[in-house]
Tab-separated table of C-alpha atoms in Angstrom:
chain	number	residue	atom	x	y	z
T	921	MET	CA	162.231	-12.714	144.533
T	922	HIS	CA	164.707	-12.189	147.390
T	923	ILE	CA	162.779	-14.687	149.529
T	924	TYR	CA	162.784	-17.252	146.692
T	925	PHE	CA	166.542	-17.082	146.189
T	926	SER	CA	167.151	-17.216	149.959
T	927	PHE	CA	165.119	-20.417	150.208
T	928	LYS	CA	166.828	-21.852	147.104
T	929	SER	CA	170.222	-21.063	148.641
T	930	ALA	CA	169.266	-22.862	151.847
T	931	ILE	CA	168.200	-26.000	149.952
T	932	PHE	CA	171.426	-25.928	147.890
T	933	ASN	CA	173.496	-25.711	151.080
T	934	PHE	CA	171.629	-28.670	152.536
T	935	PHE	CA	172.319	-30.965	149.573
T	936	HIS	CA	175.904	-29.725	149.373
T	937	LEU	CA	176.483	-30.660	153.009
T	938	THR	CA	174.958	-34.116	152.663
T	939	ASN	CA	176.892	-34.879	149.460
T	940	GLU	CA	180.203	-33.754	150.937
T	941	ASN	CA	179.693	-35.713	154.173
T	942	ARG	CA	178.044	-38.973	153.218
T	943	HIS	CA	179.015	-40.572	156.527
T	944	CYS	CA	177.039	-37.999	158.541
T	945	THR	CA	173.613	-38.982	159.725
T	946	SER	CA	170.537	-37.672	157.951
T	947	SER	CA	169.483	-35.863	161.145
T	948	ALA	CA	172.623	-33.742	160.975
T	949	GLY	CA	171.672	-32.747	157.444
T	950	VAL	CA	168.149	-31.837	158.555
T	951	ILE	CA	169.533	-29.755	161.405
T	952	ALA	CA	171.820	-27.971	158.972
T	953	LEU	CA	168.853	-27.259	156.695
T	954	LEU	CA	166.730	-25.912	159.554
T	955	MET	CA	169.571	-23.710	160.799
T	956	SER	CA	170.122	-22.367	157.296
T	957	LEU	CA	166.393	-21.673	156.816
T	958	SER	CA	166.258	-19.977	160.225
T	959	VAL	CA	169.118	-17.659	159.271
T	960	GLN	CA	167.478	-16.879	155.916
T	961	ALA	CA	164.117	-16.167	157.613
T	962	ALA	CA	165.832	-13.832	160.087
T	963	ASN	CA	167.436	-11.996	157.170
T	964	VAL	CA	164.065	-11.650	155.424
T	965	ASN	CA	162.440	-10.297	158.608
T	966	GLU	CA	165.255	-7.798	159.063
T	967	THR	CA	164.885	-6.687	155.439
T	968	ILE	CA	161.142	-6.124	155.924
T	969	GLU	CA	161.675	-4.276	159.208
T	970	ASP	CA	164.242	-1.984	157.592
T	971	GLY	CA	161.982	-1.414	154.578
T	972	LEU	CA	159.131	-0.238	156.791
T	973	GLN	CA	161.269	2.470	158.384
T	974	PHE	CA	161.990	5.756	156.642
T	975	GLY	CA	165.547	6.780	157.313
T	976	GLU	CA	167.963	5.198	159.764
T	977	GLN	CA	166.087	3.739	162.766
T	978	GLY	CA	162.845	5.361	161.615
T	979	LYS	CA	164.207	8.896	161.549
T	980	TYR	CA	161.390	9.941	159.223
T	981	GLY	CA	158.736	7.641	160.628
T	982	GLN	CA	157.680	4.055	160.024
T	983	VAL	CA	154.921	1.972	158.473
T	984	LYS	CA	153.077	-0.639	160.524
T	985	PHE	CA	150.885	-3.389	159.156
T	986	ASP	CA	148.895	-6.333	160.473
T	987	LEU	CA	147.486	-8.990	158.135
T	988	ARG	CA	145.202	-11.689	159.580
T	989	TYR	CA	143.340	-14.526	157.847
T	990	ARG	CA	140.593	-16.407	159.678
T	991	TYR	CA	138.112	-19.170	159.000
T	992	GLU	CA	135.219	-19.257	161.483
T	993	ASN	CA	132.468	-21.860	161.678
T	994	VAL	CA	129.413	-21.385	163.899
T	995	ASN	CA	126.812	-24.123	164.358
T	996	THR	CA	123.921	-24.345	166.822
T	997	SER	CA	121.465	-27.128	167.678
T	998	ASP	CA	120.481	-29.530	164.888
T	999	ASN	CA	116.846	-28.400	165.031
T	1000	SER	CA	117.736	-24.727	164.595
T	1001	PRO	CA	116.290	-23.107	161.446
T	1002	VAL	CA	119.355	-20.871	161.223
T	1003	LYS	CA	122.070	-22.104	158.858
T	1004	THR	CA	125.640	-22.910	159.891
T	1005	ALA	CA	127.950	-19.948	159.341
T	1006	HIS	CA	131.127	-20.230	157.248
T	1007	ALA	CA	133.287	-17.091	157.282
T	1008	ASN	CA	136.565	-16.788	155.376
T	1009	THR	CA	137.892	-13.293	156.073
T	1010	LEU	CA	141.136	-11.404	155.536
T	1011	ARG	CA	141.803	-8.322	157.657
T	1012	LEU	CA	144.448	-5.686	156.925
T	1013	ARG	CA	145.600	-2.830	159.104
T	1014	ALA	CA	148.184	-0.429	157.721
T	1015	GLY	CA	149.387	2.721	159.429
T	1016	TYR	CA	152.084	5.380	159.452
T	1017	LEU	CA	153.712	6.632	162.667
T	1018	THR	CA	155.611	9.907	162.439
T	1019	PRO	CA	158.851	10.492	164.365
T	1020	GLU	CA	158.612	12.624	167.485
T	1021	PHE	CA	159.024	16.337	166.724
T	1022	HIS	CA	159.122	18.662	169.734
T	1023	ASN	CA	157.481	15.864	171.775
T	1024	VAL	CA	154.623	15.573	169.259
T	1025	GLN	CA	153.800	12.379	167.356
T	1026	ILE	CA	150.979	11.463	164.929
T	1027	TYR	CA	149.623	8.088	163.881
T	1028	ALA	CA	147.105	7.279	161.129
T	1029	GLU	CA	145.834	3.757	160.433
T	1030	TYR	CA	143.550	2.194	157.826
T	1031	GLU	CA	141.596	-0.984	158.550
T	1032	GLY	CA	139.726	-3.150	156.052
T	1033	ASN	CA	138.137	-6.601	156.188
T	1034	LEU	CA	137.540	-8.720	153.057
T	1035	ALA	CA	134.862	-11.429	153.212
T	1036	MET	CA	136.093	-14.092	150.796
T	1037	GLN	CA	133.237	-16.400	151.809
T	1038	GLU	CA	130.223	-14.554	153.207
T	1039	ASP	CA	127.953	-17.390	154.311
T	1040	TYR	CA	127.299	-15.724	157.662
T	1041	ASN	CA	125.360	-12.926	159.328
T	1042	SER	CA	127.835	-10.081	159.901
T	1043	LEU	CA	125.112	-7.910	161.515
T	1044	ARG	CA	125.606	-5.562	158.536
T	1045	ASN	CA	124.951	-7.729	155.452
T	1046	GLY	CA	121.320	-8.711	156.097
T	1047	LEU	CA	122.021	-12.463	155.829
T	1048	THR	CA	119.918	-13.338	158.877
T	1049	GLN	CA	119.389	-16.922	157.661
T	1050	TYR	CA	122.930	-17.665	158.920
T	1051	GLU	CA	124.491	-17.726	162.363
T	1052	VAL	CA	126.290	-14.540	163.460
T	1053	VAL	CA	129.983	-13.884	162.813
T	1054	ALA	CA	130.467	-10.211	163.664
T	1055	ASP	CA	133.146	-9.534	161.024
T	1056	PRO	CA	131.527	-7.413	158.274
T	1057	GLN	CA	133.184	-6.591	154.974
T	1058	GLU	CA	133.947	-2.957	155.725
T	1059	GLN	CA	136.802	-0.465	155.674
T	1060	GLU	CA	137.460	2.546	157.846
T	1061	LEU	CA	139.912	4.980	159.369
T	1062	ASN	CA	140.711	2.881	162.415
T	1063	GLN	CA	143.035	5.275	164.251
T	1064	PHE	CA	144.091	8.884	163.819
T	1065	TRP	CA	145.635	10.479	166.862
T	1066	LEU	CA	148.141	13.094	168.001
T	1067	SER	CA	150.188	12.705	171.170
T	1068	TYR	CA	152.283	15.096	173.261
T	1069	LYS	CA	154.959	14.101	175.816
T	1070	GLY	CA	156.370	17.507	176.711
T	1071	LEU	CA	155.198	17.426	180.346
T	1072	SER	CA	157.254	15.370	182.782
T	1073	GLY	CA	155.908	11.839	183.186
T	1074	THR	CA	152.763	12.685	181.230
T	1075	LEU	CA	151.289	11.498	177.935
T	1076	ILE	CA	148.459	13.457	176.301
T	1077	LYS	CA	146.788	11.791	173.333
T	1078	GLY	CA	143.741	12.965	171.402
T	1079	GLY	CA	141.823	11.561	168.445
T	1080	ARG	CA	140.603	8.150	167.362
T	1081	GLN	CA	142.617	5.634	169.323
T	1082	ARG	CA	142.862	2.177	170.819
T	1083	ILE	CA	142.221	2.056	174.582
T	1084	GLU	CA	143.042	-1.015	176.679
T	1085	LEU	CA	142.542	-0.394	180.400
T	1086	ASP	CA	143.553	-2.903	183.059
T	1087	ASN	CA	142.413	-6.404	181.945
T	1088	GLU	CA	139.986	-4.862	179.404
T	1089	ARG	CA	136.916	-6.107	181.271
T	1090	PHE	CA	135.328	-2.659	181.054
T	1091	ILE	CA	137.194	-0.790	178.296
T	1092	GLY	CA	139.147	-2.555	175.532
T	1093	ASN	CA	139.603	-2.811	171.792
T	1094	ASP	CA	137.910	-6.242	171.447
T	1095	ASP	CA	140.762	-7.308	169.160
T	1096	TRP	CA	139.489	-10.866	168.717
T	1097	ARG	CA	137.099	-9.577	166.072
T	1098	GLN	CA	138.586	-8.636	162.714
T	1099	MET	CA	137.501	-4.974	162.955
T	1100	GLU	CA	138.616	-3.710	166.357
T	1101	GLN	CA	136.818	-1.262	168.650
T	1102	THR	CA	138.367	2.222	168.864
T	1103	PHE	CA	137.385	5.448	170.595
T	1104	ASP	CA	137.219	9.133	169.666
T	1105	SER	CA	138.696	10.395	172.902
T	1106	VAL	CA	141.220	12.445	174.846
T	1107	LEU	CA	143.586	10.576	177.178
T	1108	ILE	CA	145.929	11.943	179.859
T	1109	SER	CA	148.219	9.371	181.446
T	1110	ASN	CA	150.589	10.383	184.256
T	1111	GLN	CA	153.435	8.345	185.777
T	1112	SER	CA	155.174	11.068	187.792
T	1113	VAL	CA	154.924	9.052	191.016
T	1114	GLU	CA	156.969	5.854	191.093
T	1115	ASN	CA	154.867	2.696	190.575
T	1116	LEU	CA	151.671	4.763	190.107
T	1117	THR	CA	149.829	5.277	186.794
T	1118	LEU	CA	146.902	7.694	186.605
T	1119	ASN	CA	144.609	7.693	183.559
T	1120	PHE	CA	142.053	10.422	182.847
T	1121	ILE	CA	139.999	9.901	179.675
T	1122	TYR	CA	136.997	11.428	177.987
T	1123	ILE	CA	135.252	9.342	175.293
T	1124	GLY	CA	132.820	11.006	172.868
T	1125	GLN	CA	132.261	8.341	170.214
T	1126	ILE	CA	132.755	4.587	169.836
T	1127	HIS	CA	133.696	2.848	166.579
T	1128	SER	CA	132.398	-0.677	167.048
T	1129	VAL	CA	133.640	-4.063	165.817
T	1130	ILE	CA	130.948	-4.006	163.117
T	1131	SER	CA	132.200	-0.615	161.899
T	1132	THR	CA	129.333	1.507	163.231
T	1133	ARG	CA	129.543	4.761	165.204
T	1134	HIS	CA	127.943	5.280	168.581
T	1135	LEU	CA	127.677	8.643	170.373
T	1136	VAL	CA	128.401	8.696	174.110
T	1137	SER	CA	129.613	11.043	176.833
T	1138	MET	CA	131.991	9.132	179.074
T	1139	PRO	CA	134.505	10.475	181.612
T	1140	VAL	CA	136.902	7.769	182.803
T	1141	PHE	CA	139.252	7.576	185.792
T	1142	ASN	CA	141.590	4.628	186.254
T	1143	PHE	CA	144.699	4.132	188.377
T	1144	SER	CA	147.164	1.289	188.969
T	1145	TYR	CA	149.721	1.050	191.782
T	1146	LYS	CA	152.396	-1.643	191.946
T	1147	PHE	CA	153.368	-3.020	195.364
T	1148	GLY	CA	156.839	-4.437	194.981
T	1149	ARG	CA	157.237	-7.088	192.299
T	1150	PHE	CA	154.187	-9.241	192.861
T	1151	SER	CA	151.028	-7.152	193.389
T	1152	THR	CA	149.097	-4.450	191.518
T	1153	LEU	CA	146.101	-2.544	192.845
T	1154	THR	CA	143.733	-0.983	190.313
T	1155	GLY	CA	140.821	1.351	190.991
T	1156	TYR	CA	138.376	2.870	188.538
T	1157	GLY	CA	135.304	4.961	187.937
T	1158	TYR	CA	133.438	4.905	184.612
T	1159	TRP	CA	130.503	7.217	183.881
T	1160	LEU	CA	128.848	6.152	180.620
T	1161	ALA	CA	126.035	8.283	179.203
T	1162	ASP	CA	124.808	6.529	176.052
T	1163	HIS	CA	122.882	8.918	173.785
T	1164	GLU	CA	121.551	6.147	171.501
T	1165	ASP	CA	120.787	3.274	173.879
T	1166	ALA	CA	119.764	4.620	177.288
T	1167	ILE	CA	119.864	1.216	179.002
T	1168	ASN	CA	123.664	1.253	178.649
T	1169	SER	CA	123.960	4.480	180.659
T	1170	THR	CA	125.650	3.395	183.874
T	1171	GLN	CA	128.091	4.525	186.530
T	1172	THR	CA	130.582	1.856	187.567
T	1173	TYR	CA	133.117	1.865	190.418
T	1174	GLY	CA	135.496	-0.862	191.448
T	1175	VAL	CA	138.846	-2.202	192.604
T	1176	ARG	CA	141.047	-5.087	191.470
T	1177	LEU	CA	144.085	-6.680	193.129
T	1178	HIS	CA	146.224	-9.115	191.176
T	1179	GLY	CA	149.727	-10.535	191.169
T	1180	GLU	CA	152.023	-13.501	190.592
T	1181	PRO	CA	154.141	-14.206	193.693
T	1182	LYS	CA	157.001	-16.683	193.294
T	1183	LEU	CA	157.668	-19.468	195.778
T	1184	LYS	CA	160.584	-21.849	196.130
T	1185	HIS	CA	161.187	-24.800	193.826
T	1186	ASP	CA	160.064	-22.916	190.711
T	1187	ILE	CA	156.464	-22.666	191.884
T	1188	GLN	CA	154.634	-19.460	190.967
T	1189	LEU	CA	151.205	-18.562	192.287
T	1190	SER	CA	148.699	-16.108	190.815
T	1191	TYR	CA	145.637	-14.350	192.097
T	1192	ASP	CA	143.090	-11.968	190.600
T	1193	VAL	CA	140.343	-10.622	192.858
T	1194	GLY	CA	137.988	-7.744	192.238
T	1195	TYR	CA	134.750	-6.024	193.205
T	1196	SER	CA	132.614	-3.587	191.197
T	1197	ASN	CA	129.326	-1.798	191.699
T	1198	GLN	CA	127.175	-0.535	188.836
T	1199	ALA	CA	124.121	1.722	189.000
T	1200	ASP	CA	121.855	3.577	186.581
T	1201	TYR	CA	123.148	6.912	185.283
T	1202	LYS	CA	121.848	9.929	183.351
T	1203	ASN	CA	119.113	8.883	180.869
T	1204	ASN	CA	118.867	5.240	181.996
T	1205	PRO	CA	115.190	4.478	182.754
T	1206	GLY	CA	116.075	2.026	185.528
T	1207	ASN	CA	116.722	2.527	189.217
T	1208	TYR	CA	119.155	-0.109	190.488
T	1209	ALA	CA	122.581	-0.900	191.937
T	1210	LEU	CA	124.249	-4.240	191.162
T	1211	ASP	CA	127.522	-5.899	192.089
T	1212	ARG	CA	130.216	-7.892	190.307
T	1213	TYR	CA	132.650	-10.256	192.038
T	1214	LEU	CA	135.837	-11.871	190.732
T	1215	ILE	CA	138.222	-14.366	192.282
T	1216	ILE	CA	140.680	-16.400	190.199
T	1217	LEU	CA	143.526	-18.359	191.820
T	1218	GLY	CA	146.298	-20.189	189.996
T	1219	ALA	CA	149.640	-21.947	190.199
T	1220	GLN	CA	152.437	-22.676	187.739
T	1221	TYR	CA	154.983	-25.487	187.986
T	1222	VAL	CA	157.252	-27.126	185.382
T	1223	GLY	CA	155.563	-25.054	182.686
T	1224	ILE	CA	152.011	-26.147	183.541
T	1225	THR	CA	149.577	-23.405	184.577
T	1226	LEU	CA	146.377	-24.210	186.472
T	1227	LYS	CA	143.706	-21.623	187.273
T	1228	SER	CA	140.279	-21.810	188.850
T	1229	GLY	CA	137.729	-19.409	190.241
T	1230	MET	CA	134.512	-17.513	189.663
T	1231	GLU	CA	133.203	-14.314	188.124
T	1232	GLN	CA	129.697	-13.208	189.000
T	1233	LEU	CA	127.674	-10.381	187.435
T	1234	ASN	CA	124.481	-9.818	189.402
T	1235	GLY	CA	121.013	-9.245	187.981
T	1236	ASN	CA	117.598	-8.424	189.467
T	1237	ASP	CA	115.545	-10.176	186.724
T	1238	ILE	CA	115.027	-6.842	184.945
T	1239	TYR	CA	118.447	-5.213	184.831
T	1240	ALA	CA	121.892	-6.814	185.029
T	1241	PHE	CA	125.499	-5.746	185.413
T	1242	GLN	CA	126.813	-5.003	181.875
T	1243	THR	CA	130.215	-4.348	180.270
T	1244	PRO	CA	129.292	-2.983	176.810
T	1245	LEU	CA	132.731	-1.473	176.034
T	1246	GLY	CA	134.942	-4.311	177.252
T	1247	THR	CA	136.802	-7.023	175.373
T	1248	LYS	CA	134.065	-9.524	176.167
T	1249	HIS	CA	135.424	-12.495	174.198
T	1250	ASP	CA	138.149	-12.918	176.854
T	1251	PHE	CA	135.540	-13.571	179.550
T	1252	GLN	CA	132.767	-16.129	180.184
T	1253	GLY	CA	133.762	-18.548	177.452
T	1254	TRP	CA	134.786	-18.243	173.820
T	1255	ALA	CA	131.345	-19.227	172.500
T	1256	ASP	CA	130.268	-15.660	173.405
T	1257	LYS	CA	126.899	-16.684	174.834
T	1258	PHE	CA	126.951	-13.917	177.451
T	1259	LEU	CA	128.014	-10.817	175.517
T	1260	VAL	CA	124.917	-9.259	177.107
T	1261	THR	CA	124.338	-10.325	180.709
T	1262	PRO	CA	120.882	-11.926	181.156
T	1263	GLY	CA	118.402	-10.186	183.434
T	1264	ALA	CA	118.958	-12.816	186.130
T	1265	GLY	CA	122.711	-12.225	185.995
T	1266	VAL	CA	125.391	-14.837	185.403
T	1267	ARG	CA	127.759	-16.818	187.623
T	1268	ASP	CA	130.739	-18.319	185.780
T	1269	ILE	CA	132.580	-21.046	187.700
T	1270	GLN	CA	135.702	-21.805	185.670
T	1271	ALA	CA	138.940	-23.762	185.484
T	1272	SER	CA	141.767	-23.877	182.942
T	1273	ILE	CA	145.050	-25.636	182.246
T	1274	ASP	CA	147.717	-24.715	179.719
T	1275	LYS	CA	151.108	-26.074	178.766
T	1276	SER	CA	153.623	-25.430	175.977
T	1277	PHE	CA	155.469	-28.201	174.134
T	1278	TYR	CA	158.294	-27.221	171.789
T	1279	GLY	CA	156.906	-23.712	171.483
T	1280	VAL	CA	153.315	-24.838	170.818
T	1281	LYS	CA	150.808	-23.708	173.437
T	1282	PHE	CA	147.896	-25.977	174.380
T	1283	MET	CA	145.042	-24.767	176.563
T	1284	PHE	CA	141.774	-26.200	177.879
T	1285	ALA	CA	139.138	-24.234	179.801
T	1286	TYR	CA	135.871	-25.303	181.422
T	1287	HIS	CA	132.945	-23.058	182.417
T	1288	TYR	CA	129.802	-23.840	184.414
T	1289	PHE	CA	127.144	-21.128	184.061
T	1290	THR	CA	124.168	-20.356	186.307
T	1291	ASP	CA	122.192	-17.251	187.161
T	1292	SER	CA	123.803	-14.953	189.720
T	1293	LYS	CA	121.923	-16.598	192.618
T	1294	GLY	CA	123.041	-20.078	191.601
T	1295	ASN	CA	119.465	-21.361	191.282
T	1296	GLY	CA	118.962	-21.612	187.516
T	1297	GLU	CA	121.462	-23.527	185.377
T	1298	TYR	CA	122.416	-22.124	181.951
T	1299	GLY	CA	124.899	-24.744	180.745
T	1300	ASN	CA	128.518	-25.858	180.456
T	1301	GLU	CA	131.249	-24.795	178.042
T	1302	TYR	CA	134.444	-26.528	176.886
T	1303	ASP	CA	137.165	-24.472	175.174
T	1304	PHE	CA	140.366	-25.671	173.464
T	1305	LEU	CA	143.281	-23.682	172.026
T	1306	VAL	CA	146.449	-24.575	170.087
T	1307	THR	CA	148.744	-21.752	168.998
T	1308	LYS	CA	152.305	-21.313	167.783
T	1309	HIS	CA	154.372	-18.138	167.371
T	1310	PHE	CA	157.142	-18.095	164.789
T	1311	GLY	CA	159.429	-15.366	166.045
T	1312	LYS	CA	157.747	-12.076	166.865
T	1313	HIS	CA	155.979	-11.542	163.523
T	1314	TYR	CA	154.045	-14.734	162.673
T	1315	GLN	CA	151.385	-16.796	164.432
T	1316	LEU	CA	149.170	-19.803	163.697
T	1317	LEU	CA	146.120	-20.562	165.838
T	1318	ALA	CA	143.319	-23.120	166.065
T	1319	LYS	CA	140.508	-22.705	168.569
T	1320	TYR	CA	137.337	-24.610	169.484
T	1321	ALA	CA	134.398	-23.796	171.763
T	1322	TYR	CA	131.415	-25.980	172.625
T	1323	TYR	CA	128.564	-24.623	174.735
T	1324	ASP	CA	126.338	-27.396	176.077
T	1325	ALA	CA	123.067	-25.699	176.995
T	1326	ASP	CA	121.057	-26.886	179.968
T	1327	ASN	CA	117.469	-27.858	179.241
T	1328	SER	CA	116.051	-25.458	181.823
T	1329	GLN	CA	113.625	-22.582	182.007
T	1330	ALA	CA	116.463	-20.364	183.264
T	1331	ALA	CA	118.438	-20.966	180.039
T	1332	ILE	CA	115.345	-20.278	177.928
T	1333	ASN	CA	114.614	-17.047	179.822
T	1334	ALA	CA	118.237	-15.963	179.335
T	1335	GLY	CA	118.175	-16.777	175.588
T	1336	VAL	CA	121.062	-19.264	175.882
T	1337	GLU	CA	119.129	-22.521	175.412
T	1338	LYS	CA	120.869	-23.580	172.155
T	1339	ASP	CA	123.909	-25.836	172.043
T	1340	THR	CA	126.610	-23.921	170.155
T	1341	GLN	CA	129.843	-25.016	168.480
T	1342	LYS	CA	132.479	-22.623	167.130
T	1343	ILE	CA	135.680	-23.444	165.242
T	1344	TRP	CA	138.465	-21.033	164.270
T	1345	VAL	CA	141.604	-21.446	162.156
T	1346	GLN	CA	143.784	-18.367	161.910
T	1347	GLY	CA	147.129	-17.126	160.632
T	1348	SER	CA	148.611	-13.661	161.117
T	1349	VAL	CA	151.600	-11.530	160.125
T	1350	ASN	CA	152.417	-8.398	162.087
T	1351	PHE	CA	155.202	-5.847	161.538
């Protein structure tokens, strides 16, 4: 009701201004309307923010919520017997964060996804006649953790929690999906040394994006060190023992160096280079060691950002370098054709350009995929994005991905021989 009267008041003010000043241009009246609506919207946001806090400035804790609607369409080659997927879903996260008491804080969060149109294979609903959209209609306790900050420069957090390490290539929450990935784990993060962050983690169970549980034993070590303003060095060791799928049991070591140095004349460069090695571990039946290489270079000028480079995950035709716990949608194209690396590996040669106009971001990305030796072609992918943020709480997004499969034996062997088109329309509210 408050929102309705605020909007009504804004409209009344607009007509009042135009009636009182008939000699003013219509554009001035429109500007007045937009300014009035902007003020009213800011007041509404402030009212909501205050309402979600208990006591002054959250003295007794605060409520957090995230509401996201999405339509997703997935279509493969015309001769495919699998039907086109249409998914209309609405995801809600709602949580309560306590105030700090003797350096202790607790957070509990519910997550639920409603399938308003379930013409898709969620990997949980049995509708295998449709293409896959991995957003099942499920609900769960998404997070429930306790943290302690009583030691100087140290955070200790235990329970079910979101973990996003580095660029999330190896460990992330995979937040593109409606139900995010969280971890039953203990985390110790130390920042006692200036510019250095040390993370020690033990993960015992994974809650996947399709709301299933997976038992693992995984010690994690990760550090980041900032050199001045423009460079960050990251090193890591991940020891994953998968008790339910032995082929995922791997030990991975690597380094990453990235930064965004500024030059004269408003030119800013960027670089992201990395190397990793992955080998079998614990109950894995294989005996192998494989490499991953990354080099992405970029430049920004007058608001236009250009990037180009390559990521390569090697394979030996039986085993391949895998990242089962990473936020994989952010890598190797939005069509998600390489969520599992083919046995022959994958080389992703890529380029992207993005630019914002009047607060609307436009982005185009191109990917050329081959096996890790560069001999067998998999295909090309074209990705487009348009997104707009309205303040810090609201976002609209439209996204498109087209994977153009190569008619080759390599693509068939890798299971990526089908042309694939994906369309997304999304709106979200987050407080």
